[in-house]
PDB file of C-alpha atoms and ligand atoms in Angstrom:
ATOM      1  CA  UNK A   1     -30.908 -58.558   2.641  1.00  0.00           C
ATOM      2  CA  UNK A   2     -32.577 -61.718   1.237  1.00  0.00           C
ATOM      3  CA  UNK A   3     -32.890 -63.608   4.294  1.00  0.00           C
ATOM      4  CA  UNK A   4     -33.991 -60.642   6.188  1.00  0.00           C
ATOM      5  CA  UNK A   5     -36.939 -59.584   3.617  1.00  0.00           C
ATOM      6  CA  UNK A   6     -38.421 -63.413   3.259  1.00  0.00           C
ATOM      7  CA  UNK A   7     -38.600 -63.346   7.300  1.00  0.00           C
ATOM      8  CA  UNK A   8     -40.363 -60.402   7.434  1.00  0.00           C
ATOM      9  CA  UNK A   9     -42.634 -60.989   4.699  1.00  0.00           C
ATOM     10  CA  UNK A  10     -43.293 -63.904   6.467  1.00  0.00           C
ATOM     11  CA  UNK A  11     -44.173 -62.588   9.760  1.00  0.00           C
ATOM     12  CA  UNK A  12     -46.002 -59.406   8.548  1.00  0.00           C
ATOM     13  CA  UNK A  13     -48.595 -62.127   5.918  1.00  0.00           C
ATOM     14  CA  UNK A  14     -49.550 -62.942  10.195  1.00  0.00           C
ATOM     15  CA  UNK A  15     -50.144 -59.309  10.648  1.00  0.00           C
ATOM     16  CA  UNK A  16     -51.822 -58.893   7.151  1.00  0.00           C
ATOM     17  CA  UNK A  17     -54.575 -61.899   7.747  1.00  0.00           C
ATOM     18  CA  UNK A  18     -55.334 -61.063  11.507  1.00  0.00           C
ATOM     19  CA  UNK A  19     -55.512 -57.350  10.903  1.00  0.00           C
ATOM     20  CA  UNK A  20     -57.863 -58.339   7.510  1.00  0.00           C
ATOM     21  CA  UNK A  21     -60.116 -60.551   9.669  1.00  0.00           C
ATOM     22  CA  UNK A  22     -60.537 -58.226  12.028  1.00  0.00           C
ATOM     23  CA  UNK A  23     -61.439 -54.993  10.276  1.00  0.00           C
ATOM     24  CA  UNK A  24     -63.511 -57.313   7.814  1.00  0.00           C
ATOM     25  CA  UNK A  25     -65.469 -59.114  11.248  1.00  0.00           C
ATOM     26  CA  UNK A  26     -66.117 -54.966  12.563  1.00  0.00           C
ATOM     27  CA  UNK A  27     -67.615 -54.276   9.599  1.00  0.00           C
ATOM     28  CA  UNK A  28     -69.531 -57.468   9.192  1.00  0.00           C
ATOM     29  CA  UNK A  29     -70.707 -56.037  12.678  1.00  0.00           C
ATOM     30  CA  UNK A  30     -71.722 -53.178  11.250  1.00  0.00           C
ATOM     31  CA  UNK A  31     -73.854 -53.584   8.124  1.00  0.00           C
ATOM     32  CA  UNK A  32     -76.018 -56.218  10.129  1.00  0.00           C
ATOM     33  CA  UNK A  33     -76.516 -53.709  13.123  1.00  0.00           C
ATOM     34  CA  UNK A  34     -77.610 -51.084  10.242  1.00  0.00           C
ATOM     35  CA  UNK A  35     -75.258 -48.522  11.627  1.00  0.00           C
ATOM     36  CA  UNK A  36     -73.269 -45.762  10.200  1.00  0.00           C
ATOM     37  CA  UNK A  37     -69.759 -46.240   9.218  1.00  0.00           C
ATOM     38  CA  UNK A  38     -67.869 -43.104  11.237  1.00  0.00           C
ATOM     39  CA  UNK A  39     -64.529 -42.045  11.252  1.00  0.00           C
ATOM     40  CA  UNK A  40     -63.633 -44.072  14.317  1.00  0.00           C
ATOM     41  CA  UNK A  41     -64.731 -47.178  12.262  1.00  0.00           C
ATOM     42  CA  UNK A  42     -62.538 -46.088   9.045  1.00  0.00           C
ATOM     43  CA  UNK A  43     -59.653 -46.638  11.544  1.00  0.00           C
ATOM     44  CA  UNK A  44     -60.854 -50.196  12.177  1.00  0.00           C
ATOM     45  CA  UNK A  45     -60.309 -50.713   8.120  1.00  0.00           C
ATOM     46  CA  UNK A  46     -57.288 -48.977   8.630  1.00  0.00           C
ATOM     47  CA  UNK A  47     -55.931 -52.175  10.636  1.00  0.00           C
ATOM     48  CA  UNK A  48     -56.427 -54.327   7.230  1.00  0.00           C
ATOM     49  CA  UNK A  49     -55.153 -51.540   5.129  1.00  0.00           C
ATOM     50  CA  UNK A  50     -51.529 -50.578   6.165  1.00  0.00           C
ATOM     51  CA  UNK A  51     -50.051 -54.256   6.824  1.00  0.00           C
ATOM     52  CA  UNK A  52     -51.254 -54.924   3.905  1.00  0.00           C
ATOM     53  CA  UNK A  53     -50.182 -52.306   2.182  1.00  0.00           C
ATOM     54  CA  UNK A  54     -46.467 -52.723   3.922  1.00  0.00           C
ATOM     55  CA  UNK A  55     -46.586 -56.264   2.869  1.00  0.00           C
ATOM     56  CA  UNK A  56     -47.144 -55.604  -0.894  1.00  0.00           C
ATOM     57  CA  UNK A  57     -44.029 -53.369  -1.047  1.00  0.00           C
ATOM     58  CA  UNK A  58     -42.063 -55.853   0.899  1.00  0.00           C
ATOM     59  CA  UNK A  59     -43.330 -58.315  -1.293  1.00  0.00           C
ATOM     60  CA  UNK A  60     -42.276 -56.481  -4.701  1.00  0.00           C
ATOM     61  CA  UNK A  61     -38.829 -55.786  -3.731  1.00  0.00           C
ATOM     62  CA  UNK A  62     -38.752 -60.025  -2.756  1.00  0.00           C
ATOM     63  CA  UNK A  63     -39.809 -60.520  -6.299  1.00  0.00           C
ATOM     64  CA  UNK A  64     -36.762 -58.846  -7.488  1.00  0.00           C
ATOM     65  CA  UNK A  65     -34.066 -60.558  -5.166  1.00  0.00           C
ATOM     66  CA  UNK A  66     -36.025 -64.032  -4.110  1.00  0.00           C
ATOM     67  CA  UNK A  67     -34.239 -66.600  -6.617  1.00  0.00           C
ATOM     68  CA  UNK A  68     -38.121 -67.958  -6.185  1.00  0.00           C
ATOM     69  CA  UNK A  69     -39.007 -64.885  -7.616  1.00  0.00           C
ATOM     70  CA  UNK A  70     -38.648 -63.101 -11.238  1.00  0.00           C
ATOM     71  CA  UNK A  71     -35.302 -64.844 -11.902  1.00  0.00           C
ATOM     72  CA  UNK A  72     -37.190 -67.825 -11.536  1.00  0.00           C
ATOM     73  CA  UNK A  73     -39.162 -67.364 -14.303  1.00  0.00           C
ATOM     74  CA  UNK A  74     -39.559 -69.188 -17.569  1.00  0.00           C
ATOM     75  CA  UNK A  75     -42.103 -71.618 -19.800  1.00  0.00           C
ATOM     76  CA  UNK A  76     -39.826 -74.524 -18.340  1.00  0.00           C
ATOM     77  CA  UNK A  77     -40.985 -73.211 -15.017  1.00  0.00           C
ATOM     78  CA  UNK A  78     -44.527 -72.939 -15.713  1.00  0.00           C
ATOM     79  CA  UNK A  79     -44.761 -76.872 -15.758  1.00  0.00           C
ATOM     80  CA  UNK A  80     -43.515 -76.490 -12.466  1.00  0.00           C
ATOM     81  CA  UNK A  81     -46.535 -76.303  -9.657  1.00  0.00           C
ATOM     82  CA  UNK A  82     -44.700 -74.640  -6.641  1.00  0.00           C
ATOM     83  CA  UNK A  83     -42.445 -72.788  -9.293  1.00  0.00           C
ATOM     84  CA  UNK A  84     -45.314 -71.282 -10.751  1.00  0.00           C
ATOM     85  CA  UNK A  85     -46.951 -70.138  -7.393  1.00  0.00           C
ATOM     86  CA  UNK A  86     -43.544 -67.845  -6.463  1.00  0.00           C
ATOM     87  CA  UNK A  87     -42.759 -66.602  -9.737  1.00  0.00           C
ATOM     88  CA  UNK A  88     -46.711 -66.078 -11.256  1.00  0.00           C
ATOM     89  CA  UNK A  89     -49.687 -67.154  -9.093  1.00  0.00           C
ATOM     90  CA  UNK A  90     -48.832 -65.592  -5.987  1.00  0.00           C
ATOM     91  CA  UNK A  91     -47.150 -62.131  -6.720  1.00  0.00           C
ATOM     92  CA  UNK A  92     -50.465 -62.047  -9.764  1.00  0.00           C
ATOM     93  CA  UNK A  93     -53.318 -62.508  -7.113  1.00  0.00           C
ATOM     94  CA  UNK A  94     -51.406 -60.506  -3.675  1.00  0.00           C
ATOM     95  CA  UNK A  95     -51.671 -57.611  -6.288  1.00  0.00           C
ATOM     96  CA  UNK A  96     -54.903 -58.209  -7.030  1.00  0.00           C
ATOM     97  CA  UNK A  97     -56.271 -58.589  -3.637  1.00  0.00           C
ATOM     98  CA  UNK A  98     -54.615 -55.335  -2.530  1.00  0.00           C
ATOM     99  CA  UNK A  99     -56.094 -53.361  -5.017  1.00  0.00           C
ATOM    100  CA  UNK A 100     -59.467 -54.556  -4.379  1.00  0.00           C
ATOM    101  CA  UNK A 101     -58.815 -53.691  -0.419  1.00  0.00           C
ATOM    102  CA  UNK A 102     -57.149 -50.603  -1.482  1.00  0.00           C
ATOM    103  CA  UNK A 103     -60.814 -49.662  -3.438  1.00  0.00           C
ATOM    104  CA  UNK A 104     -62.780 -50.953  -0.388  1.00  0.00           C
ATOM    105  CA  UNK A 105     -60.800 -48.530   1.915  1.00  0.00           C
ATOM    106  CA  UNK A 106     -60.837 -45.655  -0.261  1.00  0.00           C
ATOM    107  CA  UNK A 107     -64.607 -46.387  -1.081  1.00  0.00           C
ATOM    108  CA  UNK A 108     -66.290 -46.623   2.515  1.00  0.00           C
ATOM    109  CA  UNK A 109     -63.595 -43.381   2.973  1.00  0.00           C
ATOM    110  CA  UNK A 110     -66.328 -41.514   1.071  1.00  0.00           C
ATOM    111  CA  UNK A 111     -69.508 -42.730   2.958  1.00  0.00           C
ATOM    112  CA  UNK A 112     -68.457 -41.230   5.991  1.00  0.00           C
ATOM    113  CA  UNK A 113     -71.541 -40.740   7.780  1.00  0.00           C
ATOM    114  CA  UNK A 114     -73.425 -43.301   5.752  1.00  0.00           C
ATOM    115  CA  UNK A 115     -74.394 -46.878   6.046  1.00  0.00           C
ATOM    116  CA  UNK A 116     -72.767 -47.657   2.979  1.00  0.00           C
ATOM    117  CA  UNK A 117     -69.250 -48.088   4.139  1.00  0.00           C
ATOM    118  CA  UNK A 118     -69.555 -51.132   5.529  1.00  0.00           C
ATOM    119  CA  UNK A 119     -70.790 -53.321   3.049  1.00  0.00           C
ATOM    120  CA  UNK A 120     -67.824 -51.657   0.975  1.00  0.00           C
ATOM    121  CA  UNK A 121     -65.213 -52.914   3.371  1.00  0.00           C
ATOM    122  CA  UNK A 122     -67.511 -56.328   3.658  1.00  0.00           C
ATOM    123  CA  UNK A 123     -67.300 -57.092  -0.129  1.00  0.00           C
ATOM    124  CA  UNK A 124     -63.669 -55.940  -1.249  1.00  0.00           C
ATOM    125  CA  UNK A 125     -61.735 -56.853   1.906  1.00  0.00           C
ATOM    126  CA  UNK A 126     -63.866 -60.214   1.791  1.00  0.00           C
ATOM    127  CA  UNK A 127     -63.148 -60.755  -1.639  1.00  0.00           C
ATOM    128  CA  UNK A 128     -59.183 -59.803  -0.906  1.00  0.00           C
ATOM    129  CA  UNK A 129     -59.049 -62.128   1.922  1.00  0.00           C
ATOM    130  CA  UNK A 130     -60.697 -65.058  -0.242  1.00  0.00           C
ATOM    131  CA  UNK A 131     -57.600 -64.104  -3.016  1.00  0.00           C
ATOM    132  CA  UNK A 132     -54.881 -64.267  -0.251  1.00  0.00           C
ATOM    133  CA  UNK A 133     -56.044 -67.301   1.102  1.00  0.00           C
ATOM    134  CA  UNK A 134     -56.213 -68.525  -2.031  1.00  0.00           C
ATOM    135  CA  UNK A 135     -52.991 -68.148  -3.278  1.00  0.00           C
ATOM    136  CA  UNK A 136     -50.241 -68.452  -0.145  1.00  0.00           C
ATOM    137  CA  UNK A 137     -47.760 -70.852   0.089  1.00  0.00           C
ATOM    138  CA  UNK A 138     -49.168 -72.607   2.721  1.00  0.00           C
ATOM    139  CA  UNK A 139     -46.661 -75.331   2.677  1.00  0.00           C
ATOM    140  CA  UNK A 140     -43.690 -73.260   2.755  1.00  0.00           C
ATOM    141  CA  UNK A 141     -45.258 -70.784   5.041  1.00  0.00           C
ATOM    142  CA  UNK A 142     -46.567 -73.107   8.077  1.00  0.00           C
ATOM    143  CA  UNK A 143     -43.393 -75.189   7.831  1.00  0.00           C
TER     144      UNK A 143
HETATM  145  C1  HEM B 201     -50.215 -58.658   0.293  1.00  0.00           C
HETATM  146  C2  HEM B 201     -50.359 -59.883   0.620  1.00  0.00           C
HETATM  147  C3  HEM B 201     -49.263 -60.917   0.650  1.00  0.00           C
HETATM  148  C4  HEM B 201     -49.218 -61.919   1.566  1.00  0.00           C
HETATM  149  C5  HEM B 201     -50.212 -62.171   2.706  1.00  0.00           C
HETATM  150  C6  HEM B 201     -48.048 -62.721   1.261  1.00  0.00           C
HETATM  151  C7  HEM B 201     -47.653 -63.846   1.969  1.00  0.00           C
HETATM  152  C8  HEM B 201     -46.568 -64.645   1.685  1.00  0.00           C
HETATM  153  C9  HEM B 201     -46.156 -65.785   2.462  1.00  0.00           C
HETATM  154  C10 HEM B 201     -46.870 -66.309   3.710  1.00  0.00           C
HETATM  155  C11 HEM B 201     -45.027 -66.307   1.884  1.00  0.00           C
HETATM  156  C12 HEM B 201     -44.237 -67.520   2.341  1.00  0.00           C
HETATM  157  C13 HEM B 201     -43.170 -67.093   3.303  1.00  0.00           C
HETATM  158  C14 HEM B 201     -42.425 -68.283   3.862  1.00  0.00           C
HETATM  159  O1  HEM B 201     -41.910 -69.102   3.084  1.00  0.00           O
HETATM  160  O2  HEM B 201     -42.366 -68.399   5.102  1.00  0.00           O
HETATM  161  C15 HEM B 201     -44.713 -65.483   0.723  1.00  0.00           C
HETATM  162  C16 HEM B 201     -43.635 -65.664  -0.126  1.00  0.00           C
HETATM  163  C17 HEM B 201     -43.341 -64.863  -1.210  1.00  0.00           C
HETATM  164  N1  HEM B 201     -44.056 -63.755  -1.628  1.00  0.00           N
HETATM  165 FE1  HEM B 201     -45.704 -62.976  -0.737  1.00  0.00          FE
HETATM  166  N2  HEM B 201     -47.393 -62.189   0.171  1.00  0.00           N
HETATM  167  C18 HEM B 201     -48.103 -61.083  -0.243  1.00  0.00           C
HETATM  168  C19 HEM B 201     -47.786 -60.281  -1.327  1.00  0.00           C
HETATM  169  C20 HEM B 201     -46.740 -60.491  -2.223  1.00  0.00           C
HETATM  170  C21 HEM B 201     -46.476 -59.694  -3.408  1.00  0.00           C
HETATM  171  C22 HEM B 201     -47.307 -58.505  -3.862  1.00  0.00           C
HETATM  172  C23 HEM B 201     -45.360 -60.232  -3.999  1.00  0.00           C
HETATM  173  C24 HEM B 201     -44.614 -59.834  -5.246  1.00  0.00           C
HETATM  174  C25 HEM B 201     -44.985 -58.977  -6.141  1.00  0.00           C
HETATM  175  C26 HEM B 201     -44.929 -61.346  -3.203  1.00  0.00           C
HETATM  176  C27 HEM B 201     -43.835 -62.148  -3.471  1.00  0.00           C
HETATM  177  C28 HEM B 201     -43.437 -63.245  -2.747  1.00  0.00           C
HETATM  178  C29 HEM B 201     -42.259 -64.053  -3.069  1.00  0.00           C
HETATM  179  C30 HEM B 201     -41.292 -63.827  -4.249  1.00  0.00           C
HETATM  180  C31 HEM B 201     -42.188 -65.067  -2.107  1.00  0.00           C
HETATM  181  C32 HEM B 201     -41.139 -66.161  -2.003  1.00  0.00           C
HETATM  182  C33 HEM B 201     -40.015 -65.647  -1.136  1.00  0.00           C
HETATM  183  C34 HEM B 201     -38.914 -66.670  -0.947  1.00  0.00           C
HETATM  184  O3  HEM B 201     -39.078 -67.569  -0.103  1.00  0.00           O
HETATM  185  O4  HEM B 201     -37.878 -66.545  -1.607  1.00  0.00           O
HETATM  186  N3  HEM B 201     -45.802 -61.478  -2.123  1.00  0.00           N
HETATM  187  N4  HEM B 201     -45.673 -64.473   0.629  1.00  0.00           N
HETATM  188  C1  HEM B 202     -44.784 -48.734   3.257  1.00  0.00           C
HETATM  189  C2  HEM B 202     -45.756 -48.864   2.432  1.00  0.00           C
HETATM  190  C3  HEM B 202     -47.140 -48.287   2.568  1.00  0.00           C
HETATM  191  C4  HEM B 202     -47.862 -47.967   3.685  1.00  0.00           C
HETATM  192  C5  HEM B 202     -47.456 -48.103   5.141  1.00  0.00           C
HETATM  193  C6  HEM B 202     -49.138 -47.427   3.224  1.00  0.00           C
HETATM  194  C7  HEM B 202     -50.150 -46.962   4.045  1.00  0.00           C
HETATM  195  C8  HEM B 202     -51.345 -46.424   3.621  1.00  0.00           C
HETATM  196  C9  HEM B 202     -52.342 -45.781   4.444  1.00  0.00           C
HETATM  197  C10 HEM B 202     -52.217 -45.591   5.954  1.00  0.00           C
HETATM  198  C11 HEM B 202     -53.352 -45.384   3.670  1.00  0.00           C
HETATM  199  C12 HEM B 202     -54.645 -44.686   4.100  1.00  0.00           C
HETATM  200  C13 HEM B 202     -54.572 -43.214   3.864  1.00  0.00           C
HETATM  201  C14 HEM B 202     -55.852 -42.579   4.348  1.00  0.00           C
HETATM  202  O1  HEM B 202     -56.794 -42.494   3.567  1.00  0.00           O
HETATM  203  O2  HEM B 202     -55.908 -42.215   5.513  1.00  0.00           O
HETATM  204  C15 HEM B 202     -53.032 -45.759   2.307  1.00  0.00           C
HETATM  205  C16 HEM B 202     -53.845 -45.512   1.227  1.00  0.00           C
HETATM  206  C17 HEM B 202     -53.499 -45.760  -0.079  1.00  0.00           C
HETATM  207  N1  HEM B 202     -52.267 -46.241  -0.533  1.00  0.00           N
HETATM  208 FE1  HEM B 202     -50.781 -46.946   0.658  1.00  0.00          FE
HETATM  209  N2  HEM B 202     -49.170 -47.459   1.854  1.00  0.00           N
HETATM  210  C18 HEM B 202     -47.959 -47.970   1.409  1.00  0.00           C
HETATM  211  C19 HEM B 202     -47.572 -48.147   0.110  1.00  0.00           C
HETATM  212  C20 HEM B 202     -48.354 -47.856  -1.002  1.00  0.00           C
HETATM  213  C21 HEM B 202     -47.923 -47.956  -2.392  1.00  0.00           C
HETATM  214  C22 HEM B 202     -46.541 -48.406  -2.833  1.00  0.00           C
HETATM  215  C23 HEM B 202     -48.979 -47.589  -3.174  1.00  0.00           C
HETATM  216  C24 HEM B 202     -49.149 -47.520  -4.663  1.00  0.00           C
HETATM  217  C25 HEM B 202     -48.207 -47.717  -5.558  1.00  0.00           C
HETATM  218  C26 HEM B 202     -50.071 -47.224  -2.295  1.00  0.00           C
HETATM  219  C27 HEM B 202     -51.303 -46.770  -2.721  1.00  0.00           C
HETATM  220  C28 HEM B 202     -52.322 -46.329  -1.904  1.00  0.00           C
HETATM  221  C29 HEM B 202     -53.631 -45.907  -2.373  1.00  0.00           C
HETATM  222  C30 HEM B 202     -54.119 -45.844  -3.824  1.00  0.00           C
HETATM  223  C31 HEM B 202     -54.377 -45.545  -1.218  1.00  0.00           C
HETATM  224  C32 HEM B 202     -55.833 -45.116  -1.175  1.00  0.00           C
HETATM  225  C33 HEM B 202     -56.021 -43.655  -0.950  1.00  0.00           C
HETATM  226  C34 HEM B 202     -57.496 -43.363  -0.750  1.00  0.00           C
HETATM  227  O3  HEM B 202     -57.978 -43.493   0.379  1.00  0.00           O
HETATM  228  O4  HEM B 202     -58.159 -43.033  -1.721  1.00  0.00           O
HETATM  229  N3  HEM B 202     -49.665 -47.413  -0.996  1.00  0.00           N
HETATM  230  N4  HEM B 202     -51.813 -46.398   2.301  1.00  0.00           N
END
């Protein structure tokens, strides 16, 4: 079960970035036309939301059967770089990130119909995209 979780997580953090970018670049789109965010465009944010949303489960159970994961951790650990990433950094700031693009979502849910919703999704999934980016093991990842 191992293997087959880290590949998907793996594949799906593709999904998670291009769907991000995309719903994020719509609704860039958006707030500098000055246009009203309808319920078409909610399913445009929808396209960040539900990899990412699949990912963060994924990524949970990972924690609790990756040996990089909570087995891994410990104050030895923590002088570790990379070890540190797996076991603290990254799980910490995914977390993070989707709850601020779970608030963005949920937000410019309620300004249906207003030109609000945008700059909702503009500011939380930006800021949840800067936190991924942030935090991925690029190394591992891209290898
Ligand atoms: C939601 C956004 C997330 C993204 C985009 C993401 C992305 C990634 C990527 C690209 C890797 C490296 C995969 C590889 O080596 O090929 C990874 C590894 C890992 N992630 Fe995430 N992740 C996310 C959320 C989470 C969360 C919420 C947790 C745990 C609570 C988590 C736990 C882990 C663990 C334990 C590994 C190491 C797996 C291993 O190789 O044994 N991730 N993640
Ligand atoms: C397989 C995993 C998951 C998928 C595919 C998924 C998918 C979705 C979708 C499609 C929505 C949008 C609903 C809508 O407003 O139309 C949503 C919203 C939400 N989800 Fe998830 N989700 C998953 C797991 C989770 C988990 C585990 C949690 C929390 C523990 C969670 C918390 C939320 C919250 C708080 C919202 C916001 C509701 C709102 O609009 O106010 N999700 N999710």
């Amino acid at each position: 079960m191992y293997t087959g979780l880290q590949h998907l997580h793996s594949y799906l953090a593709y999904l998670v970035l291009i769907g991000l970018l995309i719903s994020w670049l719509m609704a860039v789109a958006g707030l500098m036309g000055n246009k009203t965010y309808t319920a078409q465009n909610r399913k445009m944010s929808l396209l960040g939301l539900i990899p990412t949303h699949l990912q963060w489960v994924i990524g949970l159970v990972l924690y609790l059967v990756s040996p990089l994961g909570i087995s891994n951790f410990s104050g030895a650990g923590m002088k570790d770089s990379t070890a540190r990433l797996y076991f603290l950094e990254h799980p910490l700031m995914m977390i993070l990130a989707v709850v601020f693009i779970t608030i963005g979502y949920a937000k410019a849910k309620r300004q249906i119909g207003t030109t609000q919703g945008f700059k909702s999704i503009v500011i939380f999934y930006g800021l949840g995209l800067v936190l991924i980016l942030s935090r991925l093991p690029w190394s591992a990842w891209l290898d």
